[in-house]
Every structure is written in structure tokens, then in C-alpha cells.
CSV table of C-alpha atoms in Angstrom, one decimal:
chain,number,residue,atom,x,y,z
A,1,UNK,CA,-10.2,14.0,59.5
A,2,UNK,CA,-8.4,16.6,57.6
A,3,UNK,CA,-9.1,16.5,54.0
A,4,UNK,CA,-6.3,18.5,52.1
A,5,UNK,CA,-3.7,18.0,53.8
A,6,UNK,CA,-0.2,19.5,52.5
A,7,UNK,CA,3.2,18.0,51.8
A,8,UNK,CA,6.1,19.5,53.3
A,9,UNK,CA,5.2,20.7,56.2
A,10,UNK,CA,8.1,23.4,55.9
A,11,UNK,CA,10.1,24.0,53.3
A,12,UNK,CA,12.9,26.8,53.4
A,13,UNK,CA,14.5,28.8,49.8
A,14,UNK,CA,16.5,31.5,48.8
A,15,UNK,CA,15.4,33.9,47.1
A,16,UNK,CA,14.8,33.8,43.1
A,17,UNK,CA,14.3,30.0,43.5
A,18,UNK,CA,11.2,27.9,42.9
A,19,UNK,CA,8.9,26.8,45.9
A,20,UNK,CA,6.1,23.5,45.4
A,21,UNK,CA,4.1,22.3,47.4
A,22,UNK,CA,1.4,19.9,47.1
A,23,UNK,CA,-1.8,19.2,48.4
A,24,UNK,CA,-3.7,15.7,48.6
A,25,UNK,CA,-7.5,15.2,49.6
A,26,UNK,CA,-9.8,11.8,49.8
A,27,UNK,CA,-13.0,12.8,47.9
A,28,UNK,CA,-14.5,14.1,45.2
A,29,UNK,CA,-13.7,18.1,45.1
A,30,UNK,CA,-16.4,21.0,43.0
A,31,UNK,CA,-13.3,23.2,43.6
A,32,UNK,CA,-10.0,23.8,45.4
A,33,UNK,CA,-8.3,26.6,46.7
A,34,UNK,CA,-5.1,28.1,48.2
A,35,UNK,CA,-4.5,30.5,50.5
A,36,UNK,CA,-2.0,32.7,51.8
A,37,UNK,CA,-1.6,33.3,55.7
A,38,UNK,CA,1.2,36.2,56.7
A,39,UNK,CA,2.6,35.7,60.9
A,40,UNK,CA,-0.5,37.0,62.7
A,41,UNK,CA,-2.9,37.3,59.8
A,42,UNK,CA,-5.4,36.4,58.5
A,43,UNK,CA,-5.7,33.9,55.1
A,44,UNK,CA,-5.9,35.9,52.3
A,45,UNK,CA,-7.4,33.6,49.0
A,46,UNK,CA,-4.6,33.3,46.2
A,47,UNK,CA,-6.4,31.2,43.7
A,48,UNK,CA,-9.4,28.6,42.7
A,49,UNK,CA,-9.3,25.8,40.6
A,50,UNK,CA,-12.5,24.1,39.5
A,51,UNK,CA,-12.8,20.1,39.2
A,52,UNK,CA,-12.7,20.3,35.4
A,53,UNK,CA,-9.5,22.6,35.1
A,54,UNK,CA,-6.1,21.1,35.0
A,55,UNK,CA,-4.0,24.1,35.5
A,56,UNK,CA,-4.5,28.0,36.3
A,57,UNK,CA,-1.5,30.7,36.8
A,58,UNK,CA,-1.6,34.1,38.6
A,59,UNK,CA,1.1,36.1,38.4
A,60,UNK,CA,4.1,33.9,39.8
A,61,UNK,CA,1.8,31.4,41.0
A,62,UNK,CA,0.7,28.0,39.1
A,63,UNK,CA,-1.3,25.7,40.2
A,64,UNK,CA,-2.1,22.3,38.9
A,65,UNK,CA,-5.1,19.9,39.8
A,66,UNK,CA,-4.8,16.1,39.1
A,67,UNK,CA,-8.4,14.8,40.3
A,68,UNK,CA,-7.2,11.1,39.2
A,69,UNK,CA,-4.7,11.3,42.0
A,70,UNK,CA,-6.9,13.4,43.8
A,71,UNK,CA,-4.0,15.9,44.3
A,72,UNK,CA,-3.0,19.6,43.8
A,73,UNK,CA,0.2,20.9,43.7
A,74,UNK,CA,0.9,25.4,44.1
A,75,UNK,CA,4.8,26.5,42.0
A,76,UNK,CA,5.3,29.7,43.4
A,77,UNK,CA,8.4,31.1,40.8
A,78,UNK,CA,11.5,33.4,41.3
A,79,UNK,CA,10.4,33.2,44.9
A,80,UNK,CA,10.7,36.2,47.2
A,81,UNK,CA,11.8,36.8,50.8
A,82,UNK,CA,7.7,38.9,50.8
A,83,UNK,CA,6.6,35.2,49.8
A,84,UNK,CA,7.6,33.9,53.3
A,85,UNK,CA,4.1,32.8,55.4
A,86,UNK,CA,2.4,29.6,55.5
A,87,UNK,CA,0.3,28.2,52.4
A,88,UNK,CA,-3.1,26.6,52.9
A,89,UNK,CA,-4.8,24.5,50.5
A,90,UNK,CA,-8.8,24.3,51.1
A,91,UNK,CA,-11.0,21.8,49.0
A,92,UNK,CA,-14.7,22.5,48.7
A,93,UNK,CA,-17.0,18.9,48.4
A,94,UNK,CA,-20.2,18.5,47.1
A,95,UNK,CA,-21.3,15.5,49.4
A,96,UNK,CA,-20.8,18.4,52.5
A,97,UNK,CA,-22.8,20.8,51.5
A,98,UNK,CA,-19.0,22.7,49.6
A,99,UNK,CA,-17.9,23.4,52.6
A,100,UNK,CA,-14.2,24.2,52.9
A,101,UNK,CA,-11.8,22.1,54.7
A,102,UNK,CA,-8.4,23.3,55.4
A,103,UNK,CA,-5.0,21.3,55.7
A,104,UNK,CA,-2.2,22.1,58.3
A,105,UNK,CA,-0.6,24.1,55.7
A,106,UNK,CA,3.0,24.1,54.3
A,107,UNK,CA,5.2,26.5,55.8
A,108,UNK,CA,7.6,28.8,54.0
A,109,UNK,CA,10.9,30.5,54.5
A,110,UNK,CA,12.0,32.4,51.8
A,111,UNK,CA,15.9,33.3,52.9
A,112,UNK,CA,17.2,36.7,50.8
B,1,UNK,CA,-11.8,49.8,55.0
B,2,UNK,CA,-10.9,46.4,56.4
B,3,UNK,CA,-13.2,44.0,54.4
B,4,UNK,CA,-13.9,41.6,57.7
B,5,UNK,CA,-12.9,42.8,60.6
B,6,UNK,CA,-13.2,41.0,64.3
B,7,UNK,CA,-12.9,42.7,67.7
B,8,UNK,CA,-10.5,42.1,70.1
B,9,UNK,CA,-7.7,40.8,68.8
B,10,UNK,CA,-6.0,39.6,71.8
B,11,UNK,CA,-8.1,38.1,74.8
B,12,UNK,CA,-6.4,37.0,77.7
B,13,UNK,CA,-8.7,35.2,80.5
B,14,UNK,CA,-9.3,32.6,83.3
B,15,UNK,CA,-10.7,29.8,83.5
B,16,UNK,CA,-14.5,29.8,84.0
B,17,UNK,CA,-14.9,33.1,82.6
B,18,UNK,CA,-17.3,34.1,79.6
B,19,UNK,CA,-16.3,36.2,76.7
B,20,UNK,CA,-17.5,37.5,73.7
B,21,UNK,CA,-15.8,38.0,70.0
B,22,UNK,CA,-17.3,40.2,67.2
B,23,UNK,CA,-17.2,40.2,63.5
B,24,UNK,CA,-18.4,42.5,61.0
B,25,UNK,CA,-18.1,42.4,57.2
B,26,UNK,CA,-18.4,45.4,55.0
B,27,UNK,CA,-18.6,43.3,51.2
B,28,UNK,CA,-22.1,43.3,51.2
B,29,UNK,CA,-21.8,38.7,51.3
B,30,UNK,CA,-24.9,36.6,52.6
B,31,UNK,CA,-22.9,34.1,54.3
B,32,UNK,CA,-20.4,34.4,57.4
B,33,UNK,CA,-18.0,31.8,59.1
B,34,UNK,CA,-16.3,31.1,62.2
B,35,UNK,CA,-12.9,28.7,62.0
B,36,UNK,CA,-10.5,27.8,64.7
B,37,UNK,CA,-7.3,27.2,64.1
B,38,UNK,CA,-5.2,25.5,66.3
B,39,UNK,CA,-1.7,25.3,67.6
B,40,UNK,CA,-0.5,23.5,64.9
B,41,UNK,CA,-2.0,25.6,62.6
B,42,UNK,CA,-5.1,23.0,61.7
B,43,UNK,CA,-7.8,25.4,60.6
B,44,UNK,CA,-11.2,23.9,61.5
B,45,UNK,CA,-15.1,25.2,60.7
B,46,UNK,CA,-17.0,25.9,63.4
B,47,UNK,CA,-20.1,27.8,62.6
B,48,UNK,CA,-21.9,29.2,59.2
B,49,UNK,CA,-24.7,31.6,58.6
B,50,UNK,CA,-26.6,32.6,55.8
B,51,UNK,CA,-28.3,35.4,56.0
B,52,UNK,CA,-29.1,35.2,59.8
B,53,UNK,CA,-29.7,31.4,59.1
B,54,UNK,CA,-27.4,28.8,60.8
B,55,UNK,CA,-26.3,26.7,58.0
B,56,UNK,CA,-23.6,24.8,60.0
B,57,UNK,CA,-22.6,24.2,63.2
B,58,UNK,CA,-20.3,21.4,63.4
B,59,UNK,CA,-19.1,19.2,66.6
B,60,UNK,CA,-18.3,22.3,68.6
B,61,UNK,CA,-19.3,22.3,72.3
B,62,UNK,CA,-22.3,24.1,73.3
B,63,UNK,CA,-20.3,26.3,75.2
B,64,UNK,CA,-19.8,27.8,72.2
B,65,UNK,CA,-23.1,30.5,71.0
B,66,UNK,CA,-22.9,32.3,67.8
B,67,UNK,CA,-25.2,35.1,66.8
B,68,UNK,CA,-26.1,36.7,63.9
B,69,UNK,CA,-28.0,40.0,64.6
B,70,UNK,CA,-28.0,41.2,60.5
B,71,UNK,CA,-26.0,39.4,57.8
B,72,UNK,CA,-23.0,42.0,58.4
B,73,UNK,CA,-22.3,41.1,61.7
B,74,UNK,CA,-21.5,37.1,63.5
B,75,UNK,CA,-20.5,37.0,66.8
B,76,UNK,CA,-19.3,34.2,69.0
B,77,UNK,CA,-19.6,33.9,72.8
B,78,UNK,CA,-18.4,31.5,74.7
B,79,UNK,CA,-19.4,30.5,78.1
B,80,UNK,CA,-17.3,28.9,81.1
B,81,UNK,CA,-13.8,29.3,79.1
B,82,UNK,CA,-11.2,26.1,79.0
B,83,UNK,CA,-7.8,26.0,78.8
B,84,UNK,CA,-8.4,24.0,75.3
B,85,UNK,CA,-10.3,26.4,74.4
B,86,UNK,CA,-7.2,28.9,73.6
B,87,UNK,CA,-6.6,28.8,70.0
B,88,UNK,CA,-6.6,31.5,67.2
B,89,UNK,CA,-10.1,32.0,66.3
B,90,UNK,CA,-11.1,33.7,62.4
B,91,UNK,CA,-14.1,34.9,61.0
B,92,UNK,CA,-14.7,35.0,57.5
B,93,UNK,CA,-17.2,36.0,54.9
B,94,UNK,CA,-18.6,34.8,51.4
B,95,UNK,CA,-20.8,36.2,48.9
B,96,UNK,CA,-23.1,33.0,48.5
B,97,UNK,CA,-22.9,29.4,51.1
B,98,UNK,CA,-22.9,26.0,49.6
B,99,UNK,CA,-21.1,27.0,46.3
B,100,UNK,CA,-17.5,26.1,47.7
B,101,UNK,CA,-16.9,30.0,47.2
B,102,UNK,CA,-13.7,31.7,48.1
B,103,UNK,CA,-13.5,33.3,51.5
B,104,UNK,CA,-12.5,36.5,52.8
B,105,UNK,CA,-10.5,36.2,56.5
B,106,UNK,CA,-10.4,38.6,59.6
B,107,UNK,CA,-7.1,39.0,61.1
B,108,UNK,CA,-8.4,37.0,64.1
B,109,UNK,CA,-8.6,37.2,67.7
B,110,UNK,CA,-5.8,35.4,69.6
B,111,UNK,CA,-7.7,33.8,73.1
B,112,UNK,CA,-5.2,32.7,75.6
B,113,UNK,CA,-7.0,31.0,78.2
B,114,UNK,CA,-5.0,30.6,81.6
């Protein structure tokens, strides 16, 4: 089974607003990771956050880690319409060799 | 320079028939992926090497033949094409394996199987 798997599925903004979404995963994580993916693209990495880190920013993008509730959530802020693709969060576990494994990603309409 | 690029990236073909993908990296990583990603956008491991070495190969039918001639390049044939089979298929490179290390995608080649 899937073991980030993202909540909303969709989620539709206008411009200059804040987008969140959040990621959830069963086990024990050395790292996680979100990724961008543009219509026809490929994923492009945005950002890692390691097991013992609580929070990281880059640029407009914040992400937060909660291993108690085994959960991640991405802020993207002042959101714009460029920020429109689907987000993918990937967790990397120890017990499988840190191998990623994605979610069905959360996808994003950013309206200008 | 495209970082990872993958060859075609539209395939159209029948049932039955084989057909090849490739997948080059120019970053100079040891390790190289292939992931499918579905209709519904589930992205899925398929195959790792390192270095030449298959390091994973998950539940993926044997259809399915990946081949690393040198570290740079991981291609992926696949014999006796199925309808399921038509899916969005990436390739993607690392610098290291088993260190949960960010990866770098291809654009992806679009199969269509009919």
C-alpha cells in the first residue's frame, strides 16, 4: 500500500492566497520529500526534511514534519497561478532499504 | 542539457508487441530508477540500479527487462505489450542508493497501448 498518501486530493485558489496540504505515512521515515510535477512533466524535488527536523522553508514554501503523528504538511504562500501542478510528497524508510514511496498527490489550481 | 532525459516520449502500440524506452543521465549519479505512474497519478518503483547493479526490482511482471549498459544509461523493454500496461512511465537518477536521496525525473514517456 501507498505510504504518503496526500490530503485533498484537489484543492483550487486564487492567486495571492495560501495553499496546504498534508501528507500522512505509516512507518518510521529517515527523510521526506515533496515534489513538484507540471501537466506533462516530470517531478521536479522542492524540498527534504530529515526525521529529526521539525520545520524547513524555501522560498514561499514551508514545510513541517510531525513524526509523532507521523504526518507532513507543504504551505505554499502568496500562491501563484505558475504554482498550479500537482504536489507529491515521497517518504524514504529505513526498514526498505530508503526507498521512496510516492502518494497520489494533491492537485493544484491556482485561479489568477 | 537535460539532466535525465528518456526517449520516446510518446509510444503508441498494439497489443502483443515489444518495445523499448531509453534513459540517460548526464549528473554524473551511481544510481538510476524506473517509476510508473498510473492513471490516477499513483507513482510506483519499479526497478533500481546502482552502478550496473540491480538493487530493486519490485512485483513487476517479467515482461518487464531493464538494462543497464554503464551507470549513465537504464533502459526498459518490455515484451508482449498489455493494455494495463499503458501508463506514464519516468526514469529518474540519484547520486547515491539506499540513503533516501532526492531524485532527479525525466519528462517521461507516455505508452498508450491499444
Amino acid at each position: 500500500s501507498q505510504q504518503g498518501e496526500e490530503d485533498p486530493q484537489a484543492l483550487s485558489i486564487q492567486e495571492g492566497e495560501n495553499a496546504t496540504m498534508n501528507c500522512s505515512y505509516k512507518t518510521s521515515i529517515n527523510n521526506l520529500q515533496w515534489y513538484r510535477q507540471n501537466s506533462g512533466r516530470g517531478l521536479v524535488h522542492l524540498i527534504l526534511i530529515r526525521s529529526n527536523e521539525r520545520e524547513k522553508h524555501s522560498g514561499r514554501l514551508r514545510v513541517t514534519l510531525d513524526t509523532s503523528k507521523k504526518s507532513s504538511s507543504l504551505l505554499i504562500t502568496a500562491s501563484r497561478a505558475a504554482d498550479t501542478a500537482s504536489y507529491f510528497c515521497a517518504t524514504a524508510h529505513q526498514a526498505a532499504g530508503n526507498k521512496l514511496t510516492f502518494g497520489g498527490g494533491t492537485r493544484v489550481l491556482v485561479k489568477p | 542539457d537535460t539532466a535525465v532525459s528518456q526517449t520516446p516520449k510518446y509510444l503508441v502500440t498494439q497489443m502483443g508487441n515489444d518495445k523499448s524506452i531509453k534513459c540517460e543521465q548526464n549528473l554524473g549519479h551511481d544510481t538510476m530508477y524506473w517509476y510508473k505512474q498510473d492513471s490516477k497519478k499513483f507513482l510506483k518503483i519499479m526497478f533500481s540500479y546502482n552502478n550496473k547493479e540491480l538493487i530493486i526490482n519490485e512485483t513487476v511482471p517479467n515482461r518487464f527487462s531493464p538494462k543497464s549498459p554503464d551507470k549513465a544509461h537504464l533502459n526498459l523493454h518490455i515484451n508482449s505489450l498489455e493494455l494495463g500496461d499503458s501508463a506514464v512511465y519516468f526514469c529518474a537518477s540519484s547520486q547515491e542508493a539506499g540513503r533516501g536521496e532526492k531524485l532527479f525525473f525525466g519528462s517521461g514517456t507516455q505508452l498508450s497501448v491499444l
